[in-house]
Coordinates of C-alpha atoms in Angstrom, one line a residue:
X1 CA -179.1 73.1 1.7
X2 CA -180.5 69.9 0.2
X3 CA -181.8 67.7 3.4
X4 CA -180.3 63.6 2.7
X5 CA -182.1 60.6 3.6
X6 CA -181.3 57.0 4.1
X7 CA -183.8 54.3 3.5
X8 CA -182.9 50.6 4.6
X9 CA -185.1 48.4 2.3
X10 CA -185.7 51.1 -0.5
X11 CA -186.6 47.9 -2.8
X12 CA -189.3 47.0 -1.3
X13 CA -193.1 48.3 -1.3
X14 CA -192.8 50.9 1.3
X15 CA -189.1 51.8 0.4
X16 CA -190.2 53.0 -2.8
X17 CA -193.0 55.0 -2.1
X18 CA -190.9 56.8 0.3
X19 CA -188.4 57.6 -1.9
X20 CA -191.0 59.0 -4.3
X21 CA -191.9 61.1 -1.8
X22 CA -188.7 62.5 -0.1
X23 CA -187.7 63.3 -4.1
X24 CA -190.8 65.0 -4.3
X25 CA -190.0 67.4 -1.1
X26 CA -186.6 68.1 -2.1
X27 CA -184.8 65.6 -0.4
X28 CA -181.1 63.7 -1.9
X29 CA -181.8 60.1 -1.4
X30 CA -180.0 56.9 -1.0
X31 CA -181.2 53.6 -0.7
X32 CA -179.4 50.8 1.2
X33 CA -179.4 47.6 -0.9
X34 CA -178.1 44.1 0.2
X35 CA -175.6 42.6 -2.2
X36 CA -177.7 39.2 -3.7
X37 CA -177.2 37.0 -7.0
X38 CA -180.7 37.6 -7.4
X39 CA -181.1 41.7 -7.0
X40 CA -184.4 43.1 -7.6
X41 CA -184.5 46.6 -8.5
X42 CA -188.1 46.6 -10.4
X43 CA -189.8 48.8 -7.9
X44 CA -187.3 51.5 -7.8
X45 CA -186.3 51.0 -11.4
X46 CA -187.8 54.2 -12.5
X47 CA -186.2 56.0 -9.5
X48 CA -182.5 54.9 -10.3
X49 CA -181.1 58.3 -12.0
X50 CA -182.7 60.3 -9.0
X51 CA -181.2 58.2 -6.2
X52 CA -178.3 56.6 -5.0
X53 CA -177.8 52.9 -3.6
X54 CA -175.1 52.2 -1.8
X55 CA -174.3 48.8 -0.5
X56 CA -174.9 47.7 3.2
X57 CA -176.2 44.3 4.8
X58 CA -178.0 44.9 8.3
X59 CA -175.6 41.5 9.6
X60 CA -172.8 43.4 9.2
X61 CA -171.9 47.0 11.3
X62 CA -168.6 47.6 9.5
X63 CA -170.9 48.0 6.5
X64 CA -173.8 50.0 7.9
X65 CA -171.0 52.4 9.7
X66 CA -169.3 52.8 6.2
X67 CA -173.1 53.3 4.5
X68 CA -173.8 56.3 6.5
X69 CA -170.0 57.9 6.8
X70 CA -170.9 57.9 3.0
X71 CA -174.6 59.0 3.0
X72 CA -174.1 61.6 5.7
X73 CA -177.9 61.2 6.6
X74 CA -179.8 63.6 8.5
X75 CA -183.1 60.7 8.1
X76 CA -182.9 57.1 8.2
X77 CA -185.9 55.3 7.5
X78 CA -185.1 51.6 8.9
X79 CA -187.4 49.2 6.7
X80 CA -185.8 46.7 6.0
X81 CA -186.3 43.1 7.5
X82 CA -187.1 39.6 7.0
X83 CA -190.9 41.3 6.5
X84 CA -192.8 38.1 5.4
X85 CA -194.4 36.2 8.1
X86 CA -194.5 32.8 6.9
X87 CA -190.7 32.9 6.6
X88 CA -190.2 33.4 10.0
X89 CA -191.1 30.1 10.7
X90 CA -189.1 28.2 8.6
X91 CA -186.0 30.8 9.3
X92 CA -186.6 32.1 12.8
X93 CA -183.1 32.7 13.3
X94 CA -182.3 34.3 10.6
X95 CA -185.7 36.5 11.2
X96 CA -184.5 37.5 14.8
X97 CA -180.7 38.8 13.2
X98 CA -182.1 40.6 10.5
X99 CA -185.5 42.1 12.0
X100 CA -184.2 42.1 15.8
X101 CA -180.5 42.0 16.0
X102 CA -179.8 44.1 12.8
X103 CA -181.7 47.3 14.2
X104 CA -179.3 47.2 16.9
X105 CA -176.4 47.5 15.1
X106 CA -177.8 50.2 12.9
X107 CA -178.7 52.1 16.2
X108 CA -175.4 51.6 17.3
X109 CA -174.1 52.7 14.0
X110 CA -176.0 55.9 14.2
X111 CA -174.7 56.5 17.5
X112 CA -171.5 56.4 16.1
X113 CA -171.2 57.9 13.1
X114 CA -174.1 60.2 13.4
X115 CA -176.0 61.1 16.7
X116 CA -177.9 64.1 15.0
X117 CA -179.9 62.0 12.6
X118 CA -183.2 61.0 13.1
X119 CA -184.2 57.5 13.0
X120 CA -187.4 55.9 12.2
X121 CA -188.3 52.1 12.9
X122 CA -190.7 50.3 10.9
X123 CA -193.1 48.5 13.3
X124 CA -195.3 46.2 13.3
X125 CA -198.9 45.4 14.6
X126 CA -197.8 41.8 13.9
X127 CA -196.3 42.6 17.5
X128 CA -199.8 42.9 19.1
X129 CA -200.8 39.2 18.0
X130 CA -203.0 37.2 20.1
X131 CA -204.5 41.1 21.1
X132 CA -204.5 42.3 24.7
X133 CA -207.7 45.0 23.6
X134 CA -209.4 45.8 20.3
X135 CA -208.6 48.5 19.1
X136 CA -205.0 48.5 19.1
X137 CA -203.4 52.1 20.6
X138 CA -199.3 53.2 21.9
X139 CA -200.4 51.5 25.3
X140 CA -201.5 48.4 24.4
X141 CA -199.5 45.3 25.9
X142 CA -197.7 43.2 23.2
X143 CA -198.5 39.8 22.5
X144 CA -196.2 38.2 19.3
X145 CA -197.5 35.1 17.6
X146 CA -194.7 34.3 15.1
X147 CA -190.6 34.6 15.2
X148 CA -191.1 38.0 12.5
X149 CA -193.4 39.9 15.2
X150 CA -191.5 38.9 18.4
X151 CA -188.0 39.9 16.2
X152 CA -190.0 43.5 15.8
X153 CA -191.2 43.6 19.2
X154 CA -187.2 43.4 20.2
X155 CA -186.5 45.9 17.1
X156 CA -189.0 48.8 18.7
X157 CA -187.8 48.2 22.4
X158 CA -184.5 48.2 21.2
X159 CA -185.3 52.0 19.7
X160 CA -187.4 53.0 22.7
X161 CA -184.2 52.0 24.2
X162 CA -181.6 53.8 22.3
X163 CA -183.9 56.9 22.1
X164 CA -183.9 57.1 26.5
X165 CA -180.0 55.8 27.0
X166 CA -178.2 57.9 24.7
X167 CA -181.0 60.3 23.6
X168 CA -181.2 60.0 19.7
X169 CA -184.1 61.3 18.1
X170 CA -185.9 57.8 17.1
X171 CA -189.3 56.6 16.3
X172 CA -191.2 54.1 15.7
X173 CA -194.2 53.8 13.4
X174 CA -196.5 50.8 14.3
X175 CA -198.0 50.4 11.5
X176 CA -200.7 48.0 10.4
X177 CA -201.2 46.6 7.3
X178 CA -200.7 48.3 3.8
X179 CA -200.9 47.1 0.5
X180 CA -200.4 48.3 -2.5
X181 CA -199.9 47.2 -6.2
X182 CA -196.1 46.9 -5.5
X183 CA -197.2 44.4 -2.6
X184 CA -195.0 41.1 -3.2
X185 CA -197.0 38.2 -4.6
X186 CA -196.4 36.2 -2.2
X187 CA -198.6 38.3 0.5
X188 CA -202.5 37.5 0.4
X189 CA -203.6 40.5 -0.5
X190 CA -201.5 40.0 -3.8
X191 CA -202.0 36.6 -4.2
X192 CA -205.8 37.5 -4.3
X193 CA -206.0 40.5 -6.8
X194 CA -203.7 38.5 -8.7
X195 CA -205.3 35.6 -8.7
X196 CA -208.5 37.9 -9.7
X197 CA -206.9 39.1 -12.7
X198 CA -205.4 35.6 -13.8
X199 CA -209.0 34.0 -13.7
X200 CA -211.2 37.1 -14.9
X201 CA -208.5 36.6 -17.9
X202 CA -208.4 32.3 -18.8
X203 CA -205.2 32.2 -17.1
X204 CA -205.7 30.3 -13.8
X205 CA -209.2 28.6 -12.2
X206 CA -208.6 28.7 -8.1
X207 CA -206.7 30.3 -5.3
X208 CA -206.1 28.1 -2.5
X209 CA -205.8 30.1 0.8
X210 CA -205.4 29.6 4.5
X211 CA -207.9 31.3 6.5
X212 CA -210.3 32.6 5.1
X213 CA -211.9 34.6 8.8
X214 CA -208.3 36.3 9.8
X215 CA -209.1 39.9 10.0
X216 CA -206.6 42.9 9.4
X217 CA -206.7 46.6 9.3
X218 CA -205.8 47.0 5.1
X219 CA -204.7 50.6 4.3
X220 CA -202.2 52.0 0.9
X221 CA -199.0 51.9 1.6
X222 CA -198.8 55.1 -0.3
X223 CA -200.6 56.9 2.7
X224 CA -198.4 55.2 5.4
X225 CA -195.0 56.5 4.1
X226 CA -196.1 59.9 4.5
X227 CA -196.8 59.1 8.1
X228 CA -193.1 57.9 8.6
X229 CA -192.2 61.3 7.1
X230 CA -193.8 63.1 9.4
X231 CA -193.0 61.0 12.7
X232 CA -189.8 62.9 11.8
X233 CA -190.8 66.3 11.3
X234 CA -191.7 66.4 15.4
X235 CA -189.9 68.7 17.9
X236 CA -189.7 65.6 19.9
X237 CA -189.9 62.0 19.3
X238 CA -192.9 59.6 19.9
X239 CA -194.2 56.8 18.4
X240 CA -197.1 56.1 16.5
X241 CA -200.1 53.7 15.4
X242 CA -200.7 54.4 12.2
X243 CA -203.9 52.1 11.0
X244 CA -207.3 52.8 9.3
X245 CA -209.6 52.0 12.5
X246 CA -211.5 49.5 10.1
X247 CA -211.0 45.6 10.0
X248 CA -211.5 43.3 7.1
X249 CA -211.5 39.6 7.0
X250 CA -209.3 37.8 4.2
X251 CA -212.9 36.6 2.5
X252 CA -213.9 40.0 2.4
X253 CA -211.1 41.3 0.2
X254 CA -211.7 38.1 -1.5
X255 CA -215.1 39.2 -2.3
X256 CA -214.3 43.0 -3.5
X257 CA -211.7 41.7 -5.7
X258 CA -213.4 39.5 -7.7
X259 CA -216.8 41.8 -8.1
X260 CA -214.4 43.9 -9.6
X261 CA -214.0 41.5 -12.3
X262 CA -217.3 40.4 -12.5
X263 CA -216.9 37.2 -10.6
X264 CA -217.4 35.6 -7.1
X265 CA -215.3 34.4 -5.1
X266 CA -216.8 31.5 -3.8
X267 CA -216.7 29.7 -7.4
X268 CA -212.9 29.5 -6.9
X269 CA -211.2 30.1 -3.4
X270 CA -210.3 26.9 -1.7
X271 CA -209.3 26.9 1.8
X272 CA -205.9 24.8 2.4
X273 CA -204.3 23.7 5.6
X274 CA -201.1 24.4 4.0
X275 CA -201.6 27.9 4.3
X276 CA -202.9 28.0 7.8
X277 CA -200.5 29.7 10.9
X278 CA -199.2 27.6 13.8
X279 CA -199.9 30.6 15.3
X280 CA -203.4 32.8 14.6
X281 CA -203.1 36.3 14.9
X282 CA -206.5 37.5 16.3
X283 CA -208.4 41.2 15.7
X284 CA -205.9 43.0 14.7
X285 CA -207.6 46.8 14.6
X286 CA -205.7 49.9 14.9
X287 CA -206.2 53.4 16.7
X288 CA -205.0 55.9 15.4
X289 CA -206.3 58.7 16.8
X290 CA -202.8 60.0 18.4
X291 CA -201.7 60.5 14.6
X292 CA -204.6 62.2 14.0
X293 CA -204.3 64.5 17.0
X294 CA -200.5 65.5 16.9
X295 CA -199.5 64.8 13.4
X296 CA -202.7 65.6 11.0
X297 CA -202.6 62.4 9.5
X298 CA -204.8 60.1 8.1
X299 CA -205.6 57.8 5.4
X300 CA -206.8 59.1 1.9
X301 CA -207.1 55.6 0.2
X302 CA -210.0 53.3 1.2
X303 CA -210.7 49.7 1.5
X304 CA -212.8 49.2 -1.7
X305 CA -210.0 51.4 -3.3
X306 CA -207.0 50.0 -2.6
X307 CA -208.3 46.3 -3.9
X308 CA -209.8 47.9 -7.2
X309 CA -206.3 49.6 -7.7
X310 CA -204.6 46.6 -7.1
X311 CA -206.8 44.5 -9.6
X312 CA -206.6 47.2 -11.8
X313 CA -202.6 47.0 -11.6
X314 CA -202.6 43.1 -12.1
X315 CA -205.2 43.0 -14.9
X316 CA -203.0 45.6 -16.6
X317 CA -199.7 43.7 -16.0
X318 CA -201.1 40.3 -17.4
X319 CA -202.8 41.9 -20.2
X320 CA -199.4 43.4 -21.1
X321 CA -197.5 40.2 -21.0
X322 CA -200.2 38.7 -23.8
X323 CA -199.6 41.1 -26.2

């Protein structure tokens, strides 16, 4: 019997390299999608005859209860959220009902509808913020430094809490950053191999960034999908840090992107106060050994490698437009 799965946020960067790979194992998928004026479907478009999308808003329960009823799920993948950070500032509100709120009443939903499913909650080190310990690991205290992170640091206890009360099999994935050519352009990593590509080819001459010394833990987002899948696969359910172990400041991936090209990096990045956080997140570095131990995973994809693919996609996309 064909396994189903649901995925909140299938449009996204993560949403669609989950889908590719639940088609790939076998699985009938459906994606959740809000209903917009403005629906973007470009990352799942070659996707859309192998999957179904089925309308739902996370603001609304009558519409996630009718979404599963319909989907008959026996995953859920919850990724969908208000996932950029800067917005959380100028809509915390807004953040804290989607991100925080909205994974109640799809918890609640599944306790409804269907108990038996297995739920998985996209994470966030965001949550660890002004960090507690470096590396980051399961036991390490949170410390949120923007609406977005404390909104996912109610969304995981909210599933810790669901998981204990009325014993659902759900997980949580604390993932740390993970790029990937699909990565909206509005996140640094994009803005910088974008940027990269747009110079390297006459079509733009700076990038003005905020700071320049933040460090994250950069992984693919191709690698950390197969990690949610597998969070889900256990006999029981725990949750995971899911993370390279290696930190990278935003000058450095400034740096590897444009050697890619042939350029540096210092001829063009400008630092710009409009781009700095009211709120710094420090070192945020991941452990994730437990994933290694109980679930076999790790990353494939490394740091020099996911920038050059990511340059490599972006040189390819503008080149395409000039023909």
């Amino acid at each position: 019997m064909t396994k189903k799965a649901l995925i909140t946020g299938i449009t996204g960067q993560d949403g669609s390299y989950l889908a590719e790979l639940l088609l790939e194992k076998g699985y009938a998928v459906t994606g959740m999608v809000r209903r917009s004026s403005t629906e973007n479907f470009e990352r799942i478009q070659h996707l859309r005859d192998r999957i179904e999308l089925l309308q739902g808003d996370l603001l609304d329960q009558w519409s996630l209860i009718h979404v599963l009823e319909k989907a008959e799920p026996a995953e859920i993948y919850n990724l969908a959220a208000m996932s950029f950070v800067p917005t959380s500032w100028s809509q915390p509100t807004l953040t804290g009902e989607f991100t925080g709120i909205g994974v109640t009443r799809l918890l609640d939903s599944v306790r409804l509808v269907c108990p038996k499913a297995r739920f998985y909650q996209a994470s966030s080190s965001e949550m660890f913020g002004k960090v507690q310990e470096v590396p980051q690991t399961e036991k390490t205290p949170f410390y949120p430094r923007s609406p977005y992170a404390v909104a996912k640091v109610y969304g995981h206890y909210i599933t810790v809490n669901y998981r204990e009360s009325y014993n659902l099999f759900a997980v949580s994935g604390l993932l740390f950053n993970h790029e990937s050519p699909r990565r909206g352009l509005e996140f640094v990593t994009r803005k910088i191999t974008d940027a990269a590509a747009r110079i390297k080819l006459g079509l733009a001459t700076e990038l003005p960034l905020g700071n320049l010394d933040s460090c994250r833990d950069w992984g693919f987002a191709g690698d950390y999908v197969r990690a949610m899948w597998q969070m889900l696969q256990l006999e029981k359910p725990e949750d995971f840090v899911i993370a390279t172990g290696e930190a990278h400041s935003v000058r450095e991936f400034c740096d590897v992107a444009f050697t890619h090209v042939g350029l540096n990096y210092a001829d063009y990045v400008t630092q710009d106060p409009r781009f700095m956080r009211p709120a710094e997140v420090d070192h945020l570095i991941g452990d994730a050994s437990k994933a290694l131990r109980v679930l076999g995973w790790k990353p494939v994809v490394d740091f020099k490698s996911l920038v050059h693919m990511m340059v490599e996609a972006d040189l390819a996309r503008h080149q395409a437009t000039r023909r």
